[in-house]
Tab-separated table of C-alpha atoms in Angstrom:
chain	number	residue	atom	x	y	z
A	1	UNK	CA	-13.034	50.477	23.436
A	2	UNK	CA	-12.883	47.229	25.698
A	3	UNK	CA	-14.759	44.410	24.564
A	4	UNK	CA	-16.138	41.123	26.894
A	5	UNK	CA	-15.474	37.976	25.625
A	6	UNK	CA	-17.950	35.369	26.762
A	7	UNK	CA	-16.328	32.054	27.246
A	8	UNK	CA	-17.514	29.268	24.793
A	9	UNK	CA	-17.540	32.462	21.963
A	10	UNK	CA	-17.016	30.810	18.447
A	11	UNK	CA	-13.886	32.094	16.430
A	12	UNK	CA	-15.634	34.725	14.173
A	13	UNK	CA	-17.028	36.604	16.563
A	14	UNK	CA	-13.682	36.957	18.769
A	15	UNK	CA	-11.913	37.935	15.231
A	16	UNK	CA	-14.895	40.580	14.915
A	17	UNK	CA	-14.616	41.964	18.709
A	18	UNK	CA	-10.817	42.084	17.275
A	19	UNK	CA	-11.463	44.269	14.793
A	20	UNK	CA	-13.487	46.632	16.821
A	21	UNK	CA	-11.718	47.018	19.785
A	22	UNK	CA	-9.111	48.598	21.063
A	23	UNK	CA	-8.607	45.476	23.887
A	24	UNK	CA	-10.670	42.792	24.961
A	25	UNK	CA	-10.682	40.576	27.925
A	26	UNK	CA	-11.802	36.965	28.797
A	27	UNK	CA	-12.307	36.854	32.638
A	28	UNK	CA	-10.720	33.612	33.843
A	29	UNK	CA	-12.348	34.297	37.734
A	30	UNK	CA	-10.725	30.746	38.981
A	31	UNK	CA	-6.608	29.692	39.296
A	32	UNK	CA	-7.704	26.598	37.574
A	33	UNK	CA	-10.298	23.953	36.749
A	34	UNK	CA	-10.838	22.669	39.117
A	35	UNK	CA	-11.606	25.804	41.080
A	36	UNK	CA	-13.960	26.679	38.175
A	37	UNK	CA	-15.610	23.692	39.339
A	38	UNK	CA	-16.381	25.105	42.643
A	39	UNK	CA	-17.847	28.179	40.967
A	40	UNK	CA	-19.428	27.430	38.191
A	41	UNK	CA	-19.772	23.647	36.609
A	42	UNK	CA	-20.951	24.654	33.283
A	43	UNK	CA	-17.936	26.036	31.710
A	44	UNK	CA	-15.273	24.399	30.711
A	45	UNK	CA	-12.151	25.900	31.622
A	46	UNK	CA	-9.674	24.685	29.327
A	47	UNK	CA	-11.974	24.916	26.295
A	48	UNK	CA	-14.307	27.790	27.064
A	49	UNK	CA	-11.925	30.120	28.495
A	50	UNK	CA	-8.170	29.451	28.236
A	51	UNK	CA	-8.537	27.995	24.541
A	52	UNK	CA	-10.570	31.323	23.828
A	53	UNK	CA	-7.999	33.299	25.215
A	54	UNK	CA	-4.839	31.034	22.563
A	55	UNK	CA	-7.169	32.266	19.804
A	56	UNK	CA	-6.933	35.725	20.437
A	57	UNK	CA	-3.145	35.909	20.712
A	58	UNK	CA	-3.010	33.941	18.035
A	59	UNK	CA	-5.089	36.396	15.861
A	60	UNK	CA	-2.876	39.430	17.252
A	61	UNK	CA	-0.083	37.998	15.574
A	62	UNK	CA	-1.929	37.285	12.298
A	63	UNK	CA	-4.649	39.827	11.765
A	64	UNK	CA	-4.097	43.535	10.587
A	65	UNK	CA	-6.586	46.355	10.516
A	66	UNK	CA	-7.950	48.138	7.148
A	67	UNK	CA	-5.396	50.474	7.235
A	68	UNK	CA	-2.970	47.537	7.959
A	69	UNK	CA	-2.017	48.343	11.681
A	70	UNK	CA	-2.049	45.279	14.481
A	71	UNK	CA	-5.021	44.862	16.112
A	72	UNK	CA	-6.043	45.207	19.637
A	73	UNK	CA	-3.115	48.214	20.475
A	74	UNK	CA	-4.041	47.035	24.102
A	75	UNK	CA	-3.815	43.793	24.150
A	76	UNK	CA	-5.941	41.425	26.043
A	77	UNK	CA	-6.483	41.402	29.759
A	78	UNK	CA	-8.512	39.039	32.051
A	79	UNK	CA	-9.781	39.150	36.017
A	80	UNK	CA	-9.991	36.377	38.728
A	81	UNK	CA	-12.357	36.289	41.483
A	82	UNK	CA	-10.207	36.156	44.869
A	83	UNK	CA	-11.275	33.492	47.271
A	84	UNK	CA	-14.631	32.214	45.871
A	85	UNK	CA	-13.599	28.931	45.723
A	86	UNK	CA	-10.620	28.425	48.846
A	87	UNK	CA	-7.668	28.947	46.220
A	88	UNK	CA	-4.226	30.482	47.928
A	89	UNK	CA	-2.843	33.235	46.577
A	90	UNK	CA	0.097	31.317	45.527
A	91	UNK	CA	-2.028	29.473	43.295
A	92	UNK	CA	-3.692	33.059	42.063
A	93	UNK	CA	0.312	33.601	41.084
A	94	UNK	CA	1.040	30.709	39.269
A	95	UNK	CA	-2.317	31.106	36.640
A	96	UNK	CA	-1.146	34.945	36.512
A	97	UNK	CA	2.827	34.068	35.601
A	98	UNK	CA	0.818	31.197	32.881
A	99	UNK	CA	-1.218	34.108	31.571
A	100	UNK	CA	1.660	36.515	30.825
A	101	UNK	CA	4.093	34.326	30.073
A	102	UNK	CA	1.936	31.602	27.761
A	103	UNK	CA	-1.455	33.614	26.982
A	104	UNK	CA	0.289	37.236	26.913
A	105	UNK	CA	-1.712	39.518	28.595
A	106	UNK	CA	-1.147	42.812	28.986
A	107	UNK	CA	-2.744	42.853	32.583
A	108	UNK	CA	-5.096	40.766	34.895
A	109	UNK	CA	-6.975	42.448	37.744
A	110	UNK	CA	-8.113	41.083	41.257
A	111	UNK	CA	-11.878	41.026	42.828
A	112	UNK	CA	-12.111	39.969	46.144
A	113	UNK	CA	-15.115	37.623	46.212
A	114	UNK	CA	-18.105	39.613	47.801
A	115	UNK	CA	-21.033	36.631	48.189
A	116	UNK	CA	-24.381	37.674	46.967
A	117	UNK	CA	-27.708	36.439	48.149
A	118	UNK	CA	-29.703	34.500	46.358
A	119	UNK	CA	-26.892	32.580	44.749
A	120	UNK	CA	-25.241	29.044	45.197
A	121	UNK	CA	-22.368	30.926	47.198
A	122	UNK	CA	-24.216	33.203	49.636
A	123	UNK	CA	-22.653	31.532	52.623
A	124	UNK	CA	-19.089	31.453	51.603
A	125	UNK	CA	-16.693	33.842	53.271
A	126	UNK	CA	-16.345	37.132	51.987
A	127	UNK	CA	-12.466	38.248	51.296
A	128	UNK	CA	-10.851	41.529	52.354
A	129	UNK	CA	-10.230	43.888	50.194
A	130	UNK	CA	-6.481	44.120	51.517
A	131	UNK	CA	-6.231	41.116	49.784
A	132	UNK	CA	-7.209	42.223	46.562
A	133	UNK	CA	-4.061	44.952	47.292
A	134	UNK	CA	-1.269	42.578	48.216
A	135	UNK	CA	-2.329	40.446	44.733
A	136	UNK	CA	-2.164	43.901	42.611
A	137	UNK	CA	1.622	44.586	44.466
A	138	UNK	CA	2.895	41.038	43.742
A	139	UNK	CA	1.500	41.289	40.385
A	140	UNK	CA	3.561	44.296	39.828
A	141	UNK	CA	6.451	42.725	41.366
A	142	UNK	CA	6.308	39.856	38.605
A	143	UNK	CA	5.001	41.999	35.425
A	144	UNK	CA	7.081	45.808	36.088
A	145	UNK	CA	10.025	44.610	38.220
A	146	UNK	CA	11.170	41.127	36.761
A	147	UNK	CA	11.297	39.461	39.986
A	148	UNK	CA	11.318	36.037	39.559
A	149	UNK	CA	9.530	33.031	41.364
A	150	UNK	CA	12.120	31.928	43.455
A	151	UNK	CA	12.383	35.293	44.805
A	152	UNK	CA	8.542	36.013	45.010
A	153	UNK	CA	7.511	32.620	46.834
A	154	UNK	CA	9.079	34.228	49.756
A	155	UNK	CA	6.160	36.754	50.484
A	156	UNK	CA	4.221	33.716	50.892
A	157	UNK	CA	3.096	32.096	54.277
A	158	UNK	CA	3.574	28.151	54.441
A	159	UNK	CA	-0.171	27.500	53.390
A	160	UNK	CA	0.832	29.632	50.432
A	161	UNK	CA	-1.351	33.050	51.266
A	162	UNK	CA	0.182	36.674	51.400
A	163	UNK	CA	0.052	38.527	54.993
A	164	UNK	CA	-1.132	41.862	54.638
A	165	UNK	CA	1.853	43.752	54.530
A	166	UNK	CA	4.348	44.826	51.294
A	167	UNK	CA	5.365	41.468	49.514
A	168	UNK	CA	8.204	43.745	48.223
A	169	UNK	CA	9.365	43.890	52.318
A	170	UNK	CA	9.391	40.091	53.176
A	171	UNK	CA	11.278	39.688	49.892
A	172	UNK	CA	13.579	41.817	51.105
A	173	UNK	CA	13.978	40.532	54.447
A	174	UNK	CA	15.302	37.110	52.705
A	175	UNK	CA	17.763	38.754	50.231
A	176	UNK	CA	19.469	42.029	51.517
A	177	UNK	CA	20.991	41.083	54.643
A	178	UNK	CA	23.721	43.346	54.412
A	179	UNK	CA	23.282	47.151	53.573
A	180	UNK	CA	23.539	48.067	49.476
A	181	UNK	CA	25.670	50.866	48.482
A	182	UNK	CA	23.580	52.790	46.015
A	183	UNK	CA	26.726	54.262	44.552
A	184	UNK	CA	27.949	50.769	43.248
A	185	UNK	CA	24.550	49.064	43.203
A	186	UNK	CA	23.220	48.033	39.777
A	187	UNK	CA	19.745	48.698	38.372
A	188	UNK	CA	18.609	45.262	39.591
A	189	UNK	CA	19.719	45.183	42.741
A	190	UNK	CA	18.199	48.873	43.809
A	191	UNK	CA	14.754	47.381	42.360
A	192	UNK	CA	15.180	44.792	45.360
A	193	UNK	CA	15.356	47.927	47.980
A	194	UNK	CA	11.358	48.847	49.307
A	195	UNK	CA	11.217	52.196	48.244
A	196	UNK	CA	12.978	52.201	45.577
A	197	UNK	CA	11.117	51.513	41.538
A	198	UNK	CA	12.257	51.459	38.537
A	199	UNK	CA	11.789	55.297	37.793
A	200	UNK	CA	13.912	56.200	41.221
A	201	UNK	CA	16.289	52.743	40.338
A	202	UNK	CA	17.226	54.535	36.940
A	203	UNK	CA	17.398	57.851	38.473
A	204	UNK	CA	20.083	56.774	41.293
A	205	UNK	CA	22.132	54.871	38.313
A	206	UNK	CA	21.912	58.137	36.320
């Protein structure tokens, strides 16, 4: 079971969705306030949203089930509206490193902004979805392969967007300049190879 949490949600009712759910999300949709701002001025987004979200990984450290297991086995995940409000993707990659690295979440997911009629936003842009893609493979780049930020502000251009090709490639390009020798490489370094994950990375060290 996957449970929304509304933003502004008082404490007892987040404990309660806790209790009942196997995960529940808080959807950020902005990089930051002052993107929320462009989107929507009636939340707050430190209080509403990202204090909501310190409550409930608070509470999965402190609250046990009946039958005394953790709660939420699935943790908490959240979503962010791509390009609603004119934010790069490196700033999409910054809030996502905060989120697992401060808030915890098991996993945020990407919507390219589609505008809607009718609404305060029906003559922004609409984003590609490709977009939406290259966020998902950076994303995994961070949260399965370790890369870290120095090595992942590379697939960005200089106004800080991703091109739509494999982040993983333009990484690359900047760090293997010579040819590895899988039969010496270690797990780390194969990672770094396109092509190559962590299943075939353990594979070739095996």
């Amino acid at each position: 079971i996957h449970l929304k949490i509304l933003p502004g949600v008082s404490k007892s009712h987040i404990q309660e969705a806790m209790l009942l759910a196997d995960r529940v999300s808080i959807n950020l949709e902005a990089a930051s306030a002052s993107y929320m701002s462009e989107i929507c001025s009636t939340k707050s987004y430190e209080n509403d949203i990202l204090q909501r979200q310190r409550y409930i990984c608070r509470f999965m450290k402190e609250m046990r089930s009946e039958d005394g297991q953790p709660v939420l086995p699935a943790g908490q995940t959240t979503q962010m509206v791509v390009g609603a409000a004119g934010e790069s993707d490196e700033d999409i990659f910054q809030r996502m490193a905060f989120e697992y690295d401060e808030i915890n979440v098991k996993r945020t997911y990407y919507s390219a902004f589609s505008p809607q009629h009718g609404t305060p936003l029906e003559g922004s842009p609409p984003q590609p979805i490709w977009r939406e893609k290259r966020l998902y493979q950076m994303d995994w780049l961070y949260r399965v392969y370790h890369f870290r930020p120095s090595e992942i502000r590379y697939a960005f251009d200089d106004r800080g967007f991703l091109p739509d090709s494999d982040p993983k490639m333009a990484i690359a390009r900047e760090f293997l300049d010579l040819p590895l020798d899988p039969n010496i490489a270690s797990y780390r370094q194969l990672l770094r190879v396109p092509g190559i994950g962590p299943k075939s990375a353990r594979r070739i060290i095996a």
